[in-house]
Short mmCIF file of C-alpha atoms in Angstrom, two decimals:
data_model
loop_
_atom_site.label_atom_id
_atom_site.label_comp_id
_atom_site.label_asym_id
_atom_site.label_seq_id
_atom_site.Cartn_x
_atom_site.Cartn_y
_atom_site.Cartn_z
CA MET A 3 16.24 -161.78 83.88
CA ILE A 4 17.73 -158.27 83.55
CA ALA A 5 20.24 -156.84 81.07
CA ASN A 6 22.45 -153.85 82.06
CA SER A 7 22.80 -151.33 79.23
CA GLY A 8 26.43 -150.54 79.97
CA GLN A 9 29.46 -152.08 78.17
CA ARG A 10 33.21 -151.83 78.32
CA GLN A 11 35.11 -150.65 75.26
CA HIS A 12 36.65 -153.06 72.78
CA GLU A 13 34.23 -155.87 73.73
CA PRO A 14 32.69 -157.67 70.75
CA PRO A 15 29.06 -156.74 69.90
CA LEU A 16 26.41 -158.61 71.79
CA THR A 17 24.12 -160.95 69.81
CA ARG A 18 20.97 -162.92 70.48
CA GLU A 19 23.03 -166.11 70.51
CA LEU A 20 25.29 -164.77 73.28
CA ILE A 21 22.28 -163.80 75.39
CA THR A 22 20.74 -167.23 74.85
CA ALA A 23 23.98 -168.93 75.88
CA GLN A 24 24.08 -166.85 79.08
CA MET A 25 20.45 -167.78 79.83
CA ILE A 26 21.33 -171.46 79.49
CA GLU A 27 24.26 -171.02 81.89
CA LEU A 28 21.87 -169.40 84.38
CA GLY A 29 19.28 -172.17 83.96
CA ALA A 30 16.82 -169.72 82.41
CA GLU A 31 16.61 -171.24 78.94
CA HIS A 32 12.86 -171.92 79.38
CA PHE A 33 11.97 -168.45 80.65
CA PHE A 34 9.48 -166.31 78.75
CA VAL A 35 11.45 -163.86 76.60
CA PHE A 36 10.20 -160.32 75.99
CA GLU A 37 11.34 -160.07 72.39
CA PRO A 38 10.88 -156.28 72.02
CA ALA A 39 12.75 -155.68 75.29
CA LEU A 40 15.57 -158.01 74.22
CA ALA A 41 15.87 -156.27 70.87
CA GLU A 42 15.92 -152.87 72.62
CA ALA A 43 18.60 -154.03 75.09
CA LEU A 44 20.81 -155.38 72.31
CA ALA A 45 20.43 -152.18 70.33
CA GLN A 46 21.27 -149.94 73.28
CA LEU A 47 24.21 -152.05 74.43
CA ASN A 48 25.80 -152.20 71.00
CA ALA A 49 25.06 -148.52 70.35
CA ALA A 50 26.75 -147.60 73.62
CA ALA A 51 29.76 -149.76 72.72
CA THR A 52 30.08 -147.98 69.40
CA ALA A 53 29.90 -144.55 71.03
CA GLU A 54 32.54 -145.49 73.62
CA ASP A 55 34.92 -146.94 71.10
CA GLY A 56 38.24 -145.11 71.61
CA ASP A 57 36.98 -142.93 74.44
CA THR A 58 37.27 -144.61 77.82
CA ASP A 59 36.53 -141.42 79.70
CA VAL A 60 32.96 -141.17 78.45
CA ALA A 61 30.50 -142.21 81.17
CA VAL A 62 27.91 -144.70 80.06
CA GLU A 63 24.50 -144.72 81.72
CA ILE A 64 23.65 -148.13 83.09
CA ARG A 65 19.94 -149.02 82.86
CA GLN A 66 18.24 -152.28 83.68
CA ILE A 67 15.92 -153.84 81.08
CA VAL A 68 13.85 -156.93 81.87
CA ILE A 69 14.24 -159.31 78.93
CA ALA A 70 12.87 -162.59 80.36
CA GLU A 71 10.93 -163.90 83.30
CA ARG A 72 9.90 -167.16 84.89
CA ARG A 73 6.21 -168.00 84.40
CA ASP A 74 4.17 -170.76 85.99
CA THR A 75 1.75 -172.90 84.00
CA GLY A 76 -1.06 -170.74 82.61
CA LEU A 77 -4.66 -171.70 83.25
CA LEU A 78 -7.83 -170.37 81.58
CA VAL A 79 -11.35 -171.68 82.28
CA LYS A 80 -14.02 -171.01 79.65
CA THR A 81 -17.74 -171.75 79.79
CA GLU A 82 -19.85 -172.09 76.65
CA PRO A 83 -22.75 -169.62 76.28
CA ASP A 84 -25.33 -172.33 76.96
CA LEU A 85 -23.50 -173.23 80.21
CA MET A 86 -23.52 -176.90 79.20
CA THR A 87 -19.76 -177.29 78.69
CA ALA A 88 -16.73 -175.91 80.48
CA SER A 89 -13.22 -176.24 79.09
CA VAL A 90 -9.75 -175.57 80.47
CA THR A 91 -6.86 -174.20 78.42
CA VAL A 92 -3.40 -174.90 79.84
CA THR A 93 -0.32 -173.00 78.67
CA GLY A 94 3.03 -174.71 79.24
CA ALA A 95 5.21 -173.19 82.01
CA TYR A 96 8.17 -170.94 81.14
CA GLY A 97 10.54 -172.36 83.70
CA GLY A 98 7.93 -172.01 86.43
CA ALA A 99 5.78 -174.36 88.48
CA LEU A 100 3.86 -177.11 86.74
CA LEU A 101 0.10 -177.50 87.07
CA SER A 102 -1.18 -179.30 90.16
CA GLY A 103 -4.51 -180.99 90.72
CA GLN A 104 -5.39 -178.56 93.51
CA GLN A 105 -4.77 -175.57 91.22
CA LEU A 106 -7.09 -177.10 88.66
CA ILE A 107 -9.87 -177.70 91.18
CA THR A 108 -9.46 -174.19 92.62
CA ALA A 109 -9.68 -172.63 89.16
CA LEU A 110 -12.93 -174.49 88.44
CA GLN A 111 -14.38 -173.43 91.80
CA GLU A 112 -13.43 -169.80 91.22
CA ASN A 113 -15.34 -169.95 87.95
CA HIS A 114 -18.31 -171.61 89.70
CA ILE A 115 -17.93 -174.89 87.77
CA VAL A 116 -19.40 -177.36 90.25
CA LYS A 117 -21.40 -179.94 88.29
CA GLY A 118 -20.66 -182.52 85.61
CA ILE A 119 -16.89 -182.46 86.18
CA SER A 120 -15.14 -185.51 84.73
CA LYS A 121 -12.40 -186.80 87.02
CA ALA A 122 -10.99 -188.97 84.24
CA VAL A 123 -10.64 -185.96 81.94
CA LEU A 124 -9.00 -183.92 84.72
CA GLN A 125 -6.46 -186.67 85.30
CA GLU A 126 -5.71 -186.87 81.58
CA LEU A 127 -5.37 -183.09 81.42
CA LEU A 128 -2.87 -183.12 84.30
CA VAL A 129 -0.81 -185.84 82.63
CA GLN A 130 -0.69 -184.06 79.28
CA ALA A 131 -0.05 -180.67 80.92
CA GLN A 132 3.22 -181.99 82.41
CA GLN A 133 4.48 -182.71 78.87
CA LEU A 134 3.74 -179.30 77.38
CA LYS A 135 6.60 -177.27 75.99
CA PRO A 136 6.91 -173.66 77.19
CA GLY A 137 4.04 -171.67 75.69
CA GLU A 138 2.35 -174.71 74.14
CA LYS A 139 -1.42 -174.71 74.66
CA LEU A 140 -3.76 -177.58 75.42
CA THR A 141 -7.54 -177.24 75.63
CA MET A 142 -9.86 -179.94 76.95
CA ALA A 143 -13.53 -179.94 77.90
CA VAL A 144 -13.64 -181.01 81.55
CA ALA A 145 -17.24 -180.45 82.68
CA PHE A 146 -20.43 -181.39 80.91
CA GLY A 147 -24.01 -180.46 81.66
CA ARG A 148 -26.87 -182.85 81.06
CA GLU A 149 -29.93 -181.90 79.08
CA PRO A 150 -33.18 -182.79 80.80
CA CYS A 151 -34.67 -186.05 79.59
CA HIS A 152 -38.33 -185.25 79.24
CA GLY A 153 -40.82 -187.89 80.26
CA SER A 154 -42.77 -189.90 77.73
CA ASP A 155 -46.55 -189.78 77.51
CA THR A 156 -48.73 -192.75 78.29
CA ARG A 157 -47.79 -195.58 75.93
CA PHE A 158 -50.42 -197.84 74.40
CA GLU A 159 -49.25 -201.32 73.47
CA PRO A 160 -51.41 -203.38 71.08
CA LEU A 161 -51.78 -206.96 72.29
CA VAL A 162 -53.20 -208.29 69.02
CA ALA A 163 -51.45 -208.36 65.67
CA ASP A 164 -51.89 -205.48 63.25
CA ALA A 165 -53.83 -206.64 60.21
CA SER A 166 -51.55 -204.60 57.96
CA GLN A 167 -48.59 -206.75 58.98
CA ARG A 168 -50.36 -209.72 57.41
CA ILE A 169 -49.71 -208.17 53.98
CA LEU A 170 -46.04 -207.68 54.79
CA CYS A 171 -45.42 -211.18 56.20
CA PRO A 172 -46.07 -214.01 53.70
CA GLN A 173 -46.06 -217.47 55.30
CA ALA A 174 -43.20 -219.93 55.13
CA THR A 175 -43.83 -223.39 53.68
CA GLU A 176 -42.60 -226.64 55.20
CA ASP A 177 -39.48 -226.62 53.01
CA GLY A 178 -38.50 -223.18 54.29
CA LYS A 179 -39.54 -221.24 51.20
CA VAL A 180 -41.93 -218.29 51.31
CA ASP A 181 -45.34 -218.49 49.67
CA MET A 182 -46.12 -214.91 48.60
CA LEU A 183 -49.80 -215.83 48.15
CA ASP A 184 -50.26 -217.37 51.60
CA LEU A 185 -50.69 -214.56 54.10
CA GLY A 186 -51.98 -216.66 56.95
CA ALA A 187 -55.35 -216.58 58.66
CA LEU A 188 -57.40 -213.41 58.85
CA ILE A 189 -56.79 -211.64 62.17
CA THR A 190 -59.83 -211.81 64.46
CA VAL A 191 -60.46 -211.56 68.21
CA GLU A 192 -62.89 -213.22 70.60
CA ALA A 193 -65.06 -211.62 73.29
CA GLY A 194 -63.06 -211.06 76.49
CA GLN A 195 -59.70 -211.04 74.69
CA ALA A 196 -57.20 -208.37 75.78
CA LEU A 197 -56.62 -205.90 72.96
CA MET A 198 -54.34 -203.20 74.34
CA LYS A 199 -52.27 -202.43 77.41
CA ARG A 200 -51.75 -198.93 78.77
CA HIS A 201 -48.34 -198.09 80.24
CA PRO A 202 -48.17 -195.09 82.60
CA PRO A 203 -46.28 -191.91 81.66
CA THR A 204 -42.72 -191.46 82.88
CA PRO A 205 -41.63 -188.47 84.98
CA GLY A 206 -38.45 -187.83 83.01
CA LYS A 207 -35.06 -186.96 84.46
CA ASP A 208 -33.95 -183.45 85.38
CA GLY A 209 -30.84 -182.02 83.78
CA PHE A 210 -28.25 -179.52 84.96
CA ASN A 211 -25.64 -177.13 83.64
CA VAL A 212 -22.01 -176.93 84.71
CA LEU A 213 -22.84 -174.16 87.20
CA GLY A 214 -25.07 -176.59 89.05
CA LYS A 215 -28.39 -175.05 88.05
CA MET A 216 -31.04 -177.72 87.68
CA MET A 217 -33.05 -177.91 84.45
CA SER A 218 -36.45 -179.39 85.08
CA ALA A 219 -37.71 -182.22 82.92
CA THR A 220 -41.25 -182.05 81.58
CA PRO A 221 -43.15 -185.10 82.84
CA GLY A 222 -45.06 -187.21 80.36
CA GLN A 223 -48.75 -186.60 79.93
CA ALA A 224 -51.24 -189.06 81.34
CA LEU A 225 -53.64 -190.12 78.58
CA ASP A 226 -56.82 -192.15 78.72
CA PHE A 227 -57.93 -195.02 76.54
CA GLU A 228 -60.07 -194.19 73.54
CA VAL A 229 -62.65 -196.88 74.17
CA GLY A 230 -63.98 -197.77 70.75
CA GLU A 231 -67.06 -199.69 69.74
CA GLY A 232 -66.93 -203.33 70.80
CA THR A 233 -64.35 -202.69 73.55
CA VAL A 234 -64.37 -201.99 77.29
CA MET A 235 -61.81 -201.30 80.00
CA ASP A 236 -61.04 -204.30 82.20
CA PRO A 237 -62.95 -203.71 85.50
CA SER A 238 -60.17 -205.39 87.48
CA ASP A 239 -57.26 -203.74 85.63
CA GLU A 240 -57.74 -200.28 84.14
CA SER A 241 -54.53 -200.67 82.15
CA LEU A 242 -56.17 -203.27 79.87
CA LEU A 243 -58.70 -202.84 77.07
CA LEU A 244 -60.87 -205.87 76.32
CA ALA A 245 -63.06 -206.96 73.42
CA VAL A 246 -66.75 -207.36 74.24
CA LYS A 247 -67.58 -209.20 71.03
CA SER A 248 -65.95 -211.28 68.34
CA GLY A 249 -64.81 -209.54 65.19
CA ILE A 250 -61.93 -207.80 63.45
CA PRO A 251 -59.74 -205.53 65.64
CA LEU A 252 -59.12 -202.01 64.41
CA ARG A 253 -56.47 -199.72 65.92
CA LYS A 254 -57.82 -196.26 66.78
CA GLY A 255 -55.07 -194.02 68.11
CA ARG A 256 -55.10 -194.63 71.87
CA GLY A 257 -57.54 -197.49 71.69
CA MET A 258 -59.14 -200.21 69.62
CA GLN A 259 -62.51 -201.07 68.24
CA VAL A 260 -63.91 -204.42 67.19
CA ASP A 261 -65.88 -204.42 63.97
CA ASP A 262 -68.35 -206.87 62.56
CA ALA A 263 -67.06 -208.20 59.27
CA LEU A 264 -68.78 -208.49 55.89
CA THR A 265 -67.08 -211.21 53.85
CA LEU A 266 -67.39 -211.31 50.06
CA ALA A 267 -65.85 -213.49 47.35
CA GLY A 268 -65.22 -210.40 45.22
CA VAL A 269 -66.78 -207.12 44.18
CA ASP A 270 -68.07 -206.66 40.63
CA VAL A 271 -71.28 -205.78 38.82
CA SER A 272 -73.00 -208.81 40.35
CA THR A 273 -72.52 -207.48 43.91
CA GLY A 274 -72.82 -203.78 43.11
CA HIS A 275 -71.14 -201.11 45.16
CA ILE A 276 -70.54 -201.96 48.81
CA GLN A 277 -71.22 -199.68 51.76
CA PHE A 278 -70.93 -201.25 55.20
CA ASP A 279 -70.88 -200.11 58.83
CA GLY A 280 -67.94 -202.23 60.00
CA SER A 281 -65.06 -204.00 58.25
CA VAL A 282 -65.19 -205.60 54.82
CA VAL A 283 -63.18 -208.67 53.85
CA ILE A 284 -62.99 -209.44 50.12
CA ASN A 285 -61.48 -212.84 49.26
CA GLY A 286 -60.89 -211.90 45.64
CA ASP A 287 -60.59 -208.88 43.38
CA ILE A 288 -62.39 -205.55 43.16
CA LYS A 289 -63.20 -205.06 39.51
CA PRO A 290 -62.98 -201.77 37.52
CA GLY A 291 -65.64 -199.16 38.19
CA MET A 292 -66.67 -200.55 41.59
CA LYS A 293 -66.78 -198.70 44.90
CA VAL A 294 -66.34 -200.08 48.42
CA ALA A 295 -66.90 -197.94 51.53
CA ALA A 296 -66.58 -199.13 55.13
CA THR A 297 -66.35 -197.49 58.55
CA GLY A 298 -63.72 -200.07 59.59
CA ASN A 299 -60.99 -201.84 57.64
CA ILE A 300 -61.15 -202.99 54.03
CA THR A 301 -59.12 -206.14 53.38
CA VAL A 302 -58.69 -207.37 49.80
CA SER A 303 -57.02 -210.69 49.07
CA GLY A 304 -56.68 -210.02 45.35
CA PHE A 305 -56.25 -206.93 43.17
CA VAL A 306 -57.92 -203.53 43.23
CA GLU A 307 -58.31 -202.34 39.64
CA LEU A 308 -59.70 -198.92 38.67
CA ALA A 309 -61.90 -198.89 41.76
CA VAL A 310 -62.69 -196.48 44.58
CA LEU A 311 -62.14 -197.55 48.22
CA GLU A 312 -62.98 -195.49 51.31
CA ALA A 313 -62.25 -196.84 54.80
CA GLY A 314 -62.47 -195.34 58.26
CA GLY A 315 -59.64 -197.68 59.27
CA ASP A 316 -56.95 -199.38 57.18
CA ILE A 317 -57.02 -200.51 53.56
CA LEU A 318 -55.06 -203.73 53.09
CA VAL A 319 -54.54 -205.08 49.57
CA THR A 320 -52.71 -208.38 49.25
CA GLN A 321 -51.82 -208.27 45.57
CA GLY A 322 -51.77 -204.78 44.17
CA ILE A 323 -53.51 -201.55 43.18
CA ILE A 324 -53.82 -200.95 39.47
CA GLY A 325 -54.96 -197.69 37.91
CA ARG A 326 -54.67 -196.10 34.50
CA GLN A 327 -52.83 -193.06 33.24
CA GLN A 328 -55.10 -190.05 32.72
CA ASP A 329 -53.33 -187.10 31.07
CA GLY A 330 -54.53 -183.92 32.70
CA LYS A 331 -57.35 -185.67 34.56
CA ALA A 332 -57.85 -187.11 38.03
CA LEU A 333 -56.71 -190.69 38.44
CA PRO A 334 -59.79 -192.96 38.40
CA CYS A 335 -58.34 -195.45 40.90
CA ARG A 336 -58.68 -193.82 44.34
CA LEU A 337 -58.09 -195.13 47.87
CA GLN A 338 -58.78 -193.12 51.01
CA ALA A 339 -58.13 -194.50 54.50
CA GLY A 340 -58.37 -193.02 57.96
CA GLY A 341 -55.59 -195.40 59.01
CA LYS A 342 -52.90 -197.02 56.85
CA VAL A 343 -52.84 -198.16 53.24
CA VAL A 344 -50.76 -201.33 52.76
CA SER A 345 -50.26 -203.20 49.49
CA LYS A 346 -47.73 -205.11 47.45
CA PHE A 347 -47.66 -202.42 44.76
CA ALA A 348 -49.57 -199.44 43.38
CA GLN A 349 -49.49 -197.78 39.99
CA TYR A 350 -51.41 -194.82 38.57
CA ALA A 351 -53.48 -194.52 41.74
CA ASP A 352 -54.57 -191.64 43.96
CA ILE A 353 -53.92 -192.75 47.55
CA SER A 354 -54.46 -190.85 50.80
CA ALA A 355 -54.02 -192.26 54.30
CA GLY A 356 -54.25 -190.78 57.76
CA GLU A 357 -51.40 -192.83 59.25
CA GLY A 358 -49.01 -193.88 56.49
CA ILE A 359 -48.59 -195.83 53.27
CA SER A 360 -46.52 -198.97 52.76
CA CYS A 361 -45.84 -201.06 49.64
CA THR A 362 -43.34 -203.89 49.33
CA LEU A 363 -42.69 -203.89 45.57
CA HIS A 364 -43.23 -200.51 43.93
CA VAL A 365 -45.23 -197.28 43.74
CA LEU A 366 -45.27 -195.96 40.18
CA HIS A 367 -46.78 -192.70 38.88
CA CYS A 368 -49.10 -192.32 41.84
CA ARG A 369 -50.44 -189.33 43.70
CA VAL A 370 -49.85 -190.09 47.39
CA GLN A 371 -50.77 -187.99 50.42
CA THR A 372 -50.33 -188.82 54.11
CA PRO A 373 -49.25 -187.02 57.28
CA GLY A 374 -47.32 -190.19 58.13
CA LEU A 375 -44.47 -192.11 56.49
CA VAL A 376 -44.36 -193.48 52.94
CA SER A 377 -42.36 -196.73 52.81
CA VAL A 378 -41.63 -198.67 49.61
CA MET A 379 -39.52 -201.71 50.46
CA ASP A 380 -39.82 -205.29 51.54
CA GLN A 381 -38.55 -206.64 54.85
CA THR A 382 -35.17 -207.59 53.34
CA ARG A 383 -34.69 -204.07 51.93
CA ARG A 384 -33.78 -205.60 48.58
CA GLN A 385 -36.71 -204.45 46.48
CA GLY A 386 -38.97 -201.44 46.51
CA THR A 387 -39.06 -198.69 43.88
CA LEU A 388 -40.75 -195.30 44.11
CA SER A 389 -40.85 -193.57 40.74
CA GLY A 390 -42.93 -190.88 39.05
CA GLY A 391 -45.94 -188.99 40.38
CA LEU A 392 -46.30 -186.74 43.42
CA ILE A 393 -45.61 -187.93 46.95
CA ASP A 394 -46.70 -185.74 49.88
CA ALA A 395 -45.56 -187.36 53.13
CA GLY A 396 -45.64 -185.57 56.47
CA GLN A 397 -43.01 -187.69 58.24
CA GLY A 398 -40.77 -188.72 55.37
CA VAL A 399 -40.15 -191.17 52.54
CA ILE A 400 -38.00 -194.30 52.49
CA ALA A 401 -37.53 -196.71 49.57
CA VAL A 402 -34.88 -198.98 48.16
CA ASN A 403 -34.79 -197.01 44.90
CA ILE A 404 -36.20 -193.55 44.26
CA GLY A 405 -36.69 -192.59 40.60
CA ALA A 406 -35.55 -194.62 37.62
CA ALA A 407 -32.44 -194.94 35.48
CA ALA A 408 -34.35 -193.31 32.62
CA GLY A 409 -34.70 -190.15 34.70
CA VAL A 410 -38.45 -190.27 35.37
CA PRO A 411 -39.54 -186.93 36.92
CA THR A 412 -40.64 -187.53 40.49
CA GLU A 413 -41.78 -184.95 43.02
CA ILE A 414 -41.49 -185.62 46.74
CA VAL A 415 -42.75 -183.20 49.39
CA VAL A 416 -42.09 -183.87 53.08
CA PHE A 417 -43.53 -181.89 56.01
CA SER A 418 -45.77 -179.86 53.73
CA GLN A 419 -48.02 -179.05 56.70
CA TYR A 420 -45.32 -176.77 58.16
CA GLY A 421 -47.45 -173.72 57.33
CA GLU A 422 -50.22 -174.89 59.66
CA TRP A 423 -47.69 -175.51 62.44
CA ARG A 424 -46.15 -172.07 61.99
CA GLU A 425 -49.57 -170.47 62.00
CA ARG A 426 -50.36 -172.15 65.32
CA LEU A 427 -46.99 -171.04 66.71
CA GLY A 428 -47.68 -167.50 65.55
CA GLU A 429 -51.07 -167.49 67.23
CA LEU A 430 -49.57 -168.70 70.50
CA HIS A 431 -46.84 -166.07 70.28
CA GLN A 432 -49.45 -163.34 69.81
CA GLN A 433 -51.41 -164.65 72.79
CA ILE A 434 -48.23 -164.59 74.90
CA GLU A 435 -47.56 -160.99 73.89
CA SER A 436 -51.17 -160.05 74.69
CA GLU A 437 -50.92 -161.70 78.11
CA GLN A 438 -47.63 -159.90 78.76
CA ARG A 439 -49.35 -156.60 77.98
CA ASN A 440 -52.06 -157.53 80.49
CA GLY A 441 -49.32 -158.19 83.02
CA PHE A 442 -47.86 -154.73 82.41
CA LYS A 443 -51.29 -153.16 82.97
CA LEU A 444 -51.65 -155.09 86.23
CA LYS A 445 -48.24 -153.89 87.34
CA GLN A 446 -49.19 -150.30 86.59
CA ALA A 447 -52.42 -150.73 88.57
CA LYS A 448 -50.45 -152.12 91.54
CA LEU A 449 -48.04 -149.18 91.44
CA LYS A 450 -50.94 -146.78 91.32
CA LEU A 451 -52.53 -148.52 94.32
CA LEU A 452 -49.26 -148.33 96.27
CA LYS A 453 -49.34 -144.54 95.99
CA VAL A 454 -52.51 -144.59 98.07
CA THR A 455 -52.00 -144.79 101.82
CA ALA A 456 -52.61 -148.24 103.24
CA ASP A 457 -55.71 -147.22 105.20
CA LYS A 458 -57.39 -145.86 102.08
CA ARG A 459 -56.76 -148.84 99.77
CA PRO A 460 -60.07 -150.58 98.94
CA PRO A 461 -59.87 -154.22 100.18
CA ALA A 462 -62.06 -155.38 97.29
CA LEU A 463 -59.68 -153.82 94.77
CA ILE A 464 -56.68 -155.42 96.48
CA GLU A 465 -58.30 -158.88 96.29
CA LYS A 466 -59.32 -158.27 92.69
CA LEU A 467 -55.73 -157.39 91.73
CA LYS A 468 -54.39 -160.46 93.54
CA ALA A 469 -56.83 -162.74 91.73
CA ALA A 470 -56.10 -161.07 88.39
CA SER A 471 -52.33 -161.45 88.95
CA LEU A 472 -52.65 -165.14 89.77
CA SER A 473 -54.85 -165.70 86.72
CA HIS A 474 -52.42 -163.75 84.53
CA GLN A 475 -49.41 -165.75 85.69
CA HIS A 476 -51.26 -169.05 85.24
CA ASN A 477 -52.34 -168.09 81.71
CA LEU A 478 -48.86 -166.87 80.79
CA ASP A 479 -47.17 -170.03 82.09
CA ASP A 480 -49.72 -172.19 80.25
CA LEU A 481 -49.23 -170.32 76.96
CA LYS A 482 -45.44 -170.49 77.23
CA GLN A 483 -45.58 -174.22 77.97
CA ARG A 484 -47.87 -174.84 75.02
CA TYR A 485 -45.62 -172.77 72.75
CA GLN A 486 -42.51 -174.58 73.94
CA THR A 487 -44.11 -178.00 73.48
CA LEU A 488 -45.36 -177.18 69.99
CA ARG A 489 -42.01 -175.67 69.01
CA GLN A 490 -40.20 -178.77 70.24
CA ARG A 491 -42.54 -181.03 68.25
CA TYR A 492 -42.01 -178.83 65.18
CA ASP A 493 -38.22 -179.06 65.47
CA GLU A 494 -38.32 -182.82 66.11
CA THR A 495 -40.63 -183.38 63.13
CA LEU A 496 -38.42 -181.26 60.87
CA GLU A 497 -35.30 -183.07 62.06
CA GLY A 498 -36.87 -186.46 61.32
CA ALA A 499 -38.30 -185.42 57.95
CA GLN A 500 -36.04 -187.19 55.46
CA ILE A 501 -36.12 -188.61 51.95
CA THR A 502 -34.10 -191.83 51.98
CA ALA A 503 -33.05 -194.25 49.24
CA VAL A 504 -31.18 -197.24 50.66
CA GLY A 505 -30.22 -198.44 47.15
CA HIS A 506 -30.22 -195.82 44.39
CA PHE A 507 -31.28 -192.19 44.20
CA TYR A 508 -31.77 -191.44 40.51
CA ALA A 509 -31.82 -188.12 38.65
CA GLN A 510 -34.82 -185.84 38.06
CA ILE A 511 -36.08 -186.08 41.64
CA ARG A 512 -37.51 -182.80 42.93
CA CYS A 513 -37.35 -182.77 46.71
CA GLN A 514 -39.00 -180.39 49.15
CA ILE A 515 -38.78 -180.47 52.96
CA GLU A 516 -40.66 -177.71 54.73
CA LYS A 517 -40.26 -174.75 52.30
CA GLU A 518 -36.77 -175.62 51.09
CA MET A 519 -36.33 -177.31 47.70
CA MET A 520 -33.67 -179.28 45.85
CA THR A 521 -33.59 -181.04 42.48
CA VAL A 522 -31.28 -184.05 42.23
CA THR A 523 -29.78 -183.99 38.73
CA GLU A 524 -27.37 -186.91 38.95
CA GLU A 525 -27.64 -190.55 39.97
CA HIS A 526 -26.33 -191.46 43.41
CA GLY A 527 -26.02 -194.55 45.55
CA PRO A 528 -27.59 -194.84 49.01
CA THR A 529 -28.68 -191.30 49.79
CA VAL A 530 -30.59 -189.31 52.37
CA VAL A 531 -31.91 -185.80 51.75
CA HIS A 532 -32.53 -183.88 54.97
CA TYR A 533 -33.05 -180.37 56.32
CA SER A 534 -30.04 -178.72 57.92
CA GLU A 535 -29.04 -175.09 58.48
CA ARG A 536 -32.10 -173.75 56.64
CA SER A 537 -31.42 -175.67 53.43
CA LEU A 538 -31.65 -179.18 52.05
CA GLN A 539 -28.53 -181.31 52.24
CA ARG A 540 -27.80 -184.53 50.38
CA ALA A 541 -25.61 -187.05 52.20
CA PRO A 542 -24.66 -190.73 51.84
CA TYR A 543 -27.05 -193.07 53.63
CA HIS A 544 -25.60 -195.52 56.13
CA ALA A 545 -27.87 -198.22 57.55
#
């Protein structure tokens, strides 16, 4: 739309309202208005009218000024830096053509968006675009990449019950009540019984970005059975692990072993200390001052009081672990297990376990260390209190209540082994840099060789460089894959490292995840403390 900057004398001054009315008469009310141009046109027209007032012989220069124009629907395609999402921004038409489906498809193609396009979103975008006012913007993500789903490693499924679950599952009586003292029969296996099944690794599923570039999935790793003592692979089915003798089954990572069992009524001064190559079953208590060591599991039907237990497998205590406060001294009640430690409760005890620690009632004023998970709760999640002492858990801590209403100082450290992980990552990074320097030297050697005429290049040197290049590339790819895998495990472990109270999170709890620290100074309800954005965050816990 064009305004002429000439005006007859004695006409009233032009205003914005008059121009708008003329645009409506012309059907241009939705055109895009150039505000500075309109203001300039109005100023010049009214200035010319003022100058001409009373002098009709003065010639007025007529100049055209564009003040408005018709514009079609605007379209902008944007791709996120990671190329996993593409969005479209639509700007409402200024009296021009509305957006068509073909225009939308063409715009995506021109921006090389070819994969992960959602037809449903495109249809919704078209519908909403028709309703936009002139200049109104609408942005919608229309294409979505898919992250590769990496394969899972070989999975090993136990086919016999875990002895530790016996502690956690009291038996029901005939009237439907639960007898906390009846834990059922001791778990044993017979010769020839299947102990574990091996499931093959999965290949994973490749991903892609919105530009259509495929992102390869890392296939799962094939792992072999760890054939422990008293077990053998099934000759007719290599996916099964069998027992070759009767005894107590013991989980060993990717396999099992079957231990002979030493059964005692109790351990006290009359039995002396116990050291046994196999599993030990004690159908009573372990009295103060006694020591029990076994290469397999240690199962205690009663209490452990002021005693020392060392097991290559699990330590399972039906009743509880009772120590004594020692100001400034090591706790005299100590349990060390290569597997899990499971009990009803523990107090004033020093407990370390290779796979995790679980109590159903409480853990009070203990020193606990495990690269696994520390769990203090029963199956109903109604009771389970962790209070006082020092808890060092690699994978996290979960309890019904953490701390006490009286504000008992409690220190919880999760993922304390981060330094070892970072050291290993640093070593791999240095090896990658060293291998890259080797690659640069090989490249320089190749360039130097190329300066020599073909007939004078030593064949032996050419073959040596080819072999060295292949070896270099193999080593570099291997180092990068190992670094990437370790980094991914580090990030996943850090993401899952949490301190969770499903009931109450009391004051005076000092929390540390990785190297970041936080002290909770007020009482809260269900709470989870986790690592996010290089600091610890406290958030409400939702089951």
